[in-house]
Short mmCIF file of C-alpha atoms and ligand atoms in Angstrom, two decimals:
data_model
loop_
_atom_site.label_atom_id
_atom_site.label_comp_id
_atom_site.label_asym_id
_atom_site.label_seq_id
_atom_site.Cartn_x
_atom_site.Cartn_y
_atom_site.Cartn_z
CA UNK E 1 -32.44 35.60 25.91
CA UNK E 2 -33.80 37.04 29.77
CA UNK E 3 -33.39 33.55 31.03
CA UNK E 4 -29.72 32.68 29.57
CA UNK E 5 -28.78 36.50 31.38
CA UNK E 6 -30.17 35.80 34.29
CA UNK E 7 -28.12 31.62 34.28
CA UNK E 8 -25.33 33.22 33.77
CA UNK E 9 -25.52 36.13 36.14
CA UNK E 10 -25.97 33.99 39.32
CA UNK E 11 -23.01 31.89 37.72
CA UNK E 12 -21.40 34.92 38.12
CA UNK E 13 -22.12 35.23 41.93
CA UNK E 14 -22.22 31.57 43.31
CA UNK E 15 -18.42 30.78 44.24
CA UNK E 16 -16.41 28.75 43.28
CA UNK E 17 -14.92 28.33 46.48
CA UNK E 18 -16.93 26.57 49.57
CA UNK E 19 -16.60 25.09 52.95
CA UNK E 20 -14.14 24.39 54.62
CA UNK E 21 -15.75 21.11 54.68
CA UNK E 22 -14.84 17.99 56.91
CA UNK E 23 -12.63 15.35 54.86
CA UNK E 24 -12.31 12.13 55.97
CA UNK E 25 -10.33 10.90 54.06
CA UNK E 26 -8.28 14.32 53.30
CA UNK E 27 -8.64 16.74 56.79
CA UNK E 28 -10.37 20.33 57.04
CA UNK E 29 -10.61 20.70 52.59
CA UNK E 30 -11.93 24.00 51.37
CA UNK E 31 -13.20 22.69 47.97
CA UNK E 32 -12.82 24.38 44.57
CA UNK E 33 -15.20 24.16 41.99
CA UNK E 34 -14.11 24.74 38.79
CA UNK E 35 -17.08 23.75 36.84
CA UNK E 36 -19.82 25.24 38.14
CA UNK E 37 -21.72 24.53 34.58
CA UNK E 38 -23.41 22.71 36.24
CA UNK E 39 -22.21 19.09 36.87
CA UNK E 40 -20.06 17.53 33.79
CA UNK E 41 -18.06 14.71 34.27
CA UNK E 42 -16.36 12.04 32.78
CA UNK E 43 -18.23 9.68 34.71
CA UNK E 44 -22.25 9.53 35.66
CA UNK E 45 -21.30 7.48 38.76
CA UNK E 46 -24.01 5.55 40.72
CA UNK E 47 -23.75 6.88 43.67
CA UNK E 48 -22.41 10.41 43.22
CA UNK E 49 -23.42 13.01 45.58
CA UNK E 50 -24.38 14.85 42.48
CA UNK E 51 -27.16 13.21 41.02
CA UNK E 52 -27.14 12.31 37.69
CA UNK E 53 -24.59 14.40 35.73
CA UNK E 54 -26.12 16.95 33.74
CA UNK E 55 -23.67 17.36 31.46
CA UNK E 56 -21.14 14.12 30.43
CA UNK E 57 -18.39 14.45 27.92
CA UNK E 58 -14.36 14.75 28.65
CA UNK E 59 -13.77 17.73 26.41
CA UNK E 60 -11.28 19.81 28.34
CA UNK E 61 -12.44 23.47 28.49
CA UNK E 62 -12.58 26.71 30.34
CA UNK E 63 -15.33 27.01 32.48
CA UNK E 64 -14.96 29.39 35.23
CA UNK E 65 -12.06 31.67 34.09
CA UNK E 66 -8.87 31.76 36.86
CA UNK E 67 -9.54 35.37 37.97
CA UNK E 68 -13.21 34.71 39.37
CA UNK E 69 -11.55 31.12 41.42
CA UNK E 70 -9.25 33.94 42.57
CA UNK E 71 -11.15 36.51 43.73
CA UNK E 72 -13.70 34.20 45.25
CA UNK E 73 -10.49 31.46 47.11
CA UNK E 74 -9.06 35.65 48.31
CA UNK E 75 -12.52 35.94 49.57
CA UNK E 76 -13.71 32.70 51.42
CA UNK E 77 -12.10 31.45 54.74
CA UNK E 78 -8.91 29.49 52.92
CA UNK E 79 -7.12 30.59 56.30
CA UNK E 80 -9.48 27.60 57.99
CA UNK E 81 -8.36 24.90 55.28
CA UNK E 82 -5.91 22.04 56.07
CA UNK E 83 -6.32 21.46 52.46
CA UNK E 84 -7.32 23.44 48.86
CA UNK E 85 -8.85 20.73 46.88
CA UNK E 86 -10.06 20.28 44.15
CA UNK E 87 -13.28 18.45 42.86
CA UNK E 88 -16.90 20.71 43.16
CA UNK E 89 -19.39 20.09 40.29
CA UNK E 90 -18.10 17.11 38.26
CA UNK E 91 -14.25 15.92 36.89
CA UNK E 92 -11.89 19.09 37.52
CA UNK E 93 -9.60 17.68 35.14
CA UNK E 94 -12.06 18.79 32.76
CA UNK E 95 -11.47 22.30 33.76
CA UNK E 96 -8.25 23.83 31.55
CA UNK E 97 -7.09 26.12 33.94
CA UNK E 98 -6.64 23.55 36.31
CA UNK E 99 -2.91 23.50 36.78
CA UNK E 100 -3.16 27.45 36.38
CA UNK E 101 -5.44 28.03 38.52
CA UNK E 102 -3.24 25.68 41.04
CA UNK E 103 -0.30 27.61 40.50
CA UNK E 104 -1.90 30.86 41.47
CA UNK E 105 -3.37 28.94 44.79
CA UNK E 106 0.05 28.32 45.39
CA UNK E 107 1.63 31.92 45.01
CA UNK E 108 -0.87 32.88 48.30
CA UNK E 109 -0.14 29.56 50.36
CA UNK E 110 1.45 26.88 51.41
CA UNK E 111 -1.84 24.77 52.52
CA UNK E 112 -0.94 21.73 50.23
CA UNK E 113 -3.19 21.34 47.07
CA UNK E 114 -5.58 17.43 46.27
CA UNK E 115 -7.45 17.01 43.31
CA UNK E 116 -10.09 14.14 43.70
CA UNK E 117 -10.04 12.95 39.60
CA UNK E 118 -11.72 9.96 37.78
CA UNK E 119 -8.67 9.37 35.81
CA UNK E 120 -10.43 9.40 32.58
CA UNK E 121 -8.04 12.16 31.22
CA UNK E 122 -4.66 10.86 32.18
CA UNK E 123 -3.57 9.85 28.91
CA UNK E 124 -3.60 13.59 28.18
CA UNK E 125 -0.53 14.38 28.73
CA UNK E 126 -1.34 18.48 29.82
CA UNK E 127 -3.68 16.97 32.11
CA UNK E 128 -1.32 15.16 33.20
CA UNK E 129 0.81 18.24 33.73
CA UNK E 130 -1.52 19.92 35.15
CA UNK E 131 -1.68 17.34 37.85
CA UNK E 132 1.86 17.57 39.07
CA UNK E 133 1.15 21.01 40.47
CA UNK E 134 -0.91 19.29 43.79
CA UNK E 135 0.13 17.40 46.92
CA UNK E 136 -2.17 14.94 46.28
CA UNK E 137 -3.73 13.57 43.29
CA UNK E 138 -6.56 11.03 44.52
CA UNK E 139 -8.28 9.09 41.16
CA UNK E 140 -10.83 6.73 41.46
CA UNK E 141 -10.51 3.32 40.19
CA UNK E 142 -13.34 1.23 41.87
CA UNK E 143 -13.87 -1.65 38.49
CA UNK E 144 -11.71 -3.75 37.86
CA UNK E 145 -13.55 -4.99 34.61
CA UNK E 146 -15.36 -3.25 31.92
CA UNK E 147 -19.08 -4.82 33.08
CA UNK E 148 -18.57 -2.89 36.58
CA UNK E 149 -17.07 -0.11 35.02
CA UNK E 150 -20.13 0.31 33.42
CA UNK E 151 -22.16 -0.73 35.55
CA UNK E 152 -20.99 1.70 38.23
CA UNK E 153 -19.52 4.50 36.93
CA UNK E 154 -21.22 4.92 33.53
CA UNK E 155 -18.41 6.63 31.71
CA UNK E 156 -18.32 9.19 28.63
CA UNK E 157 -18.25 7.71 24.97
CA UNK E 158 -15.31 6.59 24.08
CA UNK E 159 -13.36 6.32 27.86
CA UNK E 160 -12.97 2.25 29.15
CA UNK E 161 -10.64 0.31 31.67
CA UNK E 162 -7.95 0.00 29.49
CA UNK E 163 -7.59 3.89 29.00
CA UNK E 164 -8.51 4.43 31.99
CA UNK E 165 -5.33 2.01 33.89
CA UNK E 166 -3.59 3.41 30.38
CA UNK E 167 -3.68 7.21 32.11
CA UNK E 168 -2.95 5.97 35.24
CA UNK E 169 -0.21 4.30 34.56
CA UNK E 170 1.39 6.68 32.80
CA UNK E 171 0.90 9.29 36.29
CA UNK E 172 2.88 6.93 38.61
CA UNK E 173 5.71 6.56 35.14
CA UNK E 174 5.32 11.24 35.67
CA UNK E 175 5.36 10.80 39.32
CA UNK E 176 8.59 8.68 39.57
CA UNK E 177 10.19 10.77 37.02
CA UNK E 178 8.62 14.55 38.02
CA UNK E 179 11.25 17.37 38.46
CA UNK E 180 9.27 19.97 40.13
CA UNK E 181 7.42 18.03 42.70
CA UNK E 182 5.96 14.88 43.37
CA UNK E 183 2.61 14.96 44.63
CA UNK E 184 1.18 11.47 47.07
CA UNK E 185 -0.84 9.48 44.04
CA UNK E 186 -3.66 8.13 46.23
CA UNK E 187 -6.36 5.03 44.50
CA UNK E 188 -9.68 5.49 46.19
CA UNK E 189 -12.43 2.67 45.72
CA UNK E 190 -15.92 3.19 46.84
CA UNK E 191 -17.43 -0.21 47.00
CA UNK E 192 -20.72 -1.20 45.48
CA UNK E 193 -22.68 -4.06 45.48
CA UNK E 194 -21.47 -4.84 41.90
CA UNK E 195 -17.36 -4.17 43.26
CA UNK E 196 -17.38 -5.44 46.97
CA UNK E 197 -16.41 -9.36 45.22
CA UNK E 198 -13.91 -8.71 43.17
CA UNK E 199 -11.05 -7.83 45.83
CA UNK E 200 -8.49 -10.36 44.10
CA UNK E 201 -8.54 -8.91 40.85
CA UNK E 202 -8.94 -4.99 42.19
CA UNK E 203 -5.69 -5.66 43.90
CA UNK E 204 -4.18 -7.86 40.83
CA UNK E 205 -4.68 -3.57 39.40
CA UNK E 206 -3.18 -1.53 42.99
CA UNK E 207 0.11 -3.76 41.93
CA UNK E 208 0.30 -3.35 38.77
CA UNK E 209 -0.11 0.76 39.71
CA UNK E 210 1.77 0.81 43.38
CA UNK E 211 -0.19 3.73 43.96
CA UNK E 212 1.40 5.63 47.94
CA UNK E 213 -1.86 4.65 49.46
CA UNK E 214 -5.79 3.57 49.24
CA UNK E 215 -8.59 5.28 50.43
CA UNK E 216 -11.26 2.51 50.91
CA UNK E 217 -14.98 4.20 50.45
CA UNK E 218 -18.63 3.54 51.29
CA UNK E 219 -21.32 5.39 50.01
CA UNK E 220 -22.26 7.99 53.00
CA UNK E 221 -23.81 10.70 51.07
CA UNK E 222 -27.03 10.16 49.40
CA UNK E 223 -28.09 10.02 46.01
CA UNK E 224 -30.10 13.58 44.93
CA UNK E 225 -33.18 12.77 42.36
CA UNK E 226 -31.37 16.39 40.78
CA UNK E 227 -28.66 18.96 40.38
CA UNK E 228 -28.30 21.54 43.18
CA UNK E 229 -25.54 23.57 43.21
CA UNK E 230 -25.38 22.70 46.91
CA UNK E 231 -24.47 19.25 46.72
CA UNK E 232 -20.76 19.71 45.42
CA UNK E 233 -19.80 20.23 49.49
CA UNK E 234 -22.63 18.86 51.36
CA UNK E 235 -22.01 16.67 54.32
CA UNK E 236 -23.75 15.29 56.96
CA UNK E 237 -26.68 17.95 58.03
CA UNK E 238 -25.86 20.20 54.96
CA UNK E 239 -27.34 16.84 52.48
CA UNK E 240 -30.46 17.83 54.11
CA UNK E 241 -31.02 21.31 52.74
CA UNK E 242 -30.65 19.43 48.93
CA UNK E 243 -34.26 20.57 47.15
CA UNK E 244 -34.13 17.52 45.57
CA UNK E 245 -36.11 14.02 47.41
CA UNK E 246 -32.51 11.60 47.83
CA UNK E 247 -31.83 8.11 48.48
CA UNK E 248 -30.09 6.44 50.40
CA UNK E 249 -27.12 4.46 49.27
CA UNK E 250 -26.12 0.75 50.13
CA UNK E 251 -23.56 1.27 52.24
CA UNK E 252 -20.50 -1.14 53.63
CA UNK E 253 -21.17 -2.80 57.19
CA UNK E 254 -18.38 -2.39 59.38
CA UNK E 255 -17.38 -5.83 59.32
CA UNK E 256 -17.21 -5.94 55.35
CA UNK E 257 -15.50 -3.55 55.85
CA UNK E 258 -12.77 -4.27 57.25
CA UNK E 259 -12.22 -8.26 56.29
CA UNK E 260 -12.26 -5.66 52.49
CA UNK E 261 -9.14 -4.06 54.64
CA UNK E 262 -7.04 -6.55 55.15
CA UNK E 263 -7.36 -8.74 53.08
CA UNK E 264 -6.76 -5.74 50.37
CA UNK E 265 -3.33 -5.13 52.95
CA UNK E 266 -2.69 -8.99 52.38
CA UNK E 267 -2.68 -9.06 48.52
CA UNK E 268 -0.66 -6.01 47.87
CA UNK E 269 0.87 -4.60 51.76
CA UNK E 270 0.01 -1.26 50.06
CA UNK E 271 -0.68 1.82 52.90
CA UNK E 272 -4.82 1.73 53.29
CA UNK E 273 -7.31 3.96 54.75
CA UNK E 274 -10.75 3.21 54.65
CA UNK E 275 -12.88 5.67 56.05
CA UNK E 276 -14.49 3.22 58.59
CA UNK E 277 -11.20 4.22 60.62
CA UNK E 278 -11.15 5.53 63.66
S1 LIG P 301 -16.73 10.95 38.89
FE1 LIG P 301 -16.74 11.95 40.97
S2 LIG P 301 -18.74 13.98 39.76
FE2 LIG P 301 -18.22 11.98 38.56
S3 LIG P 301 -20.23 11.44 38.22
FE3 LIG P 301 -18.53 10.11 39.10
S4 LIG P 301 -18.59 11.19 41.92
FE4 LIG P 301 -19.57 11.88 40.64
#
């Protein structure tokens, strides 16, 4: 009982807002963590900066009340941010109050809002309604086949590639017909040894989805051996403060990244941005 109370008190004291941190994809990014429970996600990616996910689930709930997120936001350095990014300690679309929190922030500021999502819940119309409040929706798509999805993303039971692709395509349809706001749809691909030779298959999926842009990534942050809240925003020097031993991950060489970028450009004609861009 005492332990539970201490944990509750700590959770109230830790801010749901962190940064701003430098994000190559999005600029000076203020992080919003609607999870903090601890790490909770419908994936358990082998490269996740949060380490092994503590709770693998696809059930939505309210983790942090909107009022607390708003208070934390007002106390933060939000005015220094170029973008407000919903990411944090897991999958942001698991938070039932995602749309409500974005609406509250938009009452305070015009700073654009981005969501980094793994796309696993996009078949749910309520989730799609929530993400439509954002200005950029960045959806992870690392796998072009089921085996690769299982090998890299290790999804929750019931999540498979067909589910993910149908959700992304429904979101794309909603974006085309959006009356309120039209967020940019970005597909983000993390290149790992298991998918770096699957460019033709990934290009085929990208041609079906037709996102506004594609972000090519390589694991620049180490994989921590345990859960620690600071991993949600730990870049560069901050990554050294993680209290668990960390494991560096295999990164693409500059040459590999350029080859992949050129090949994807040729096969899709889409706008491609890369973690290796100057
Ligand atoms: S989807 Fe994101 S938060 Fe979830 S396990 Fe993968 S990298 Fe981590």
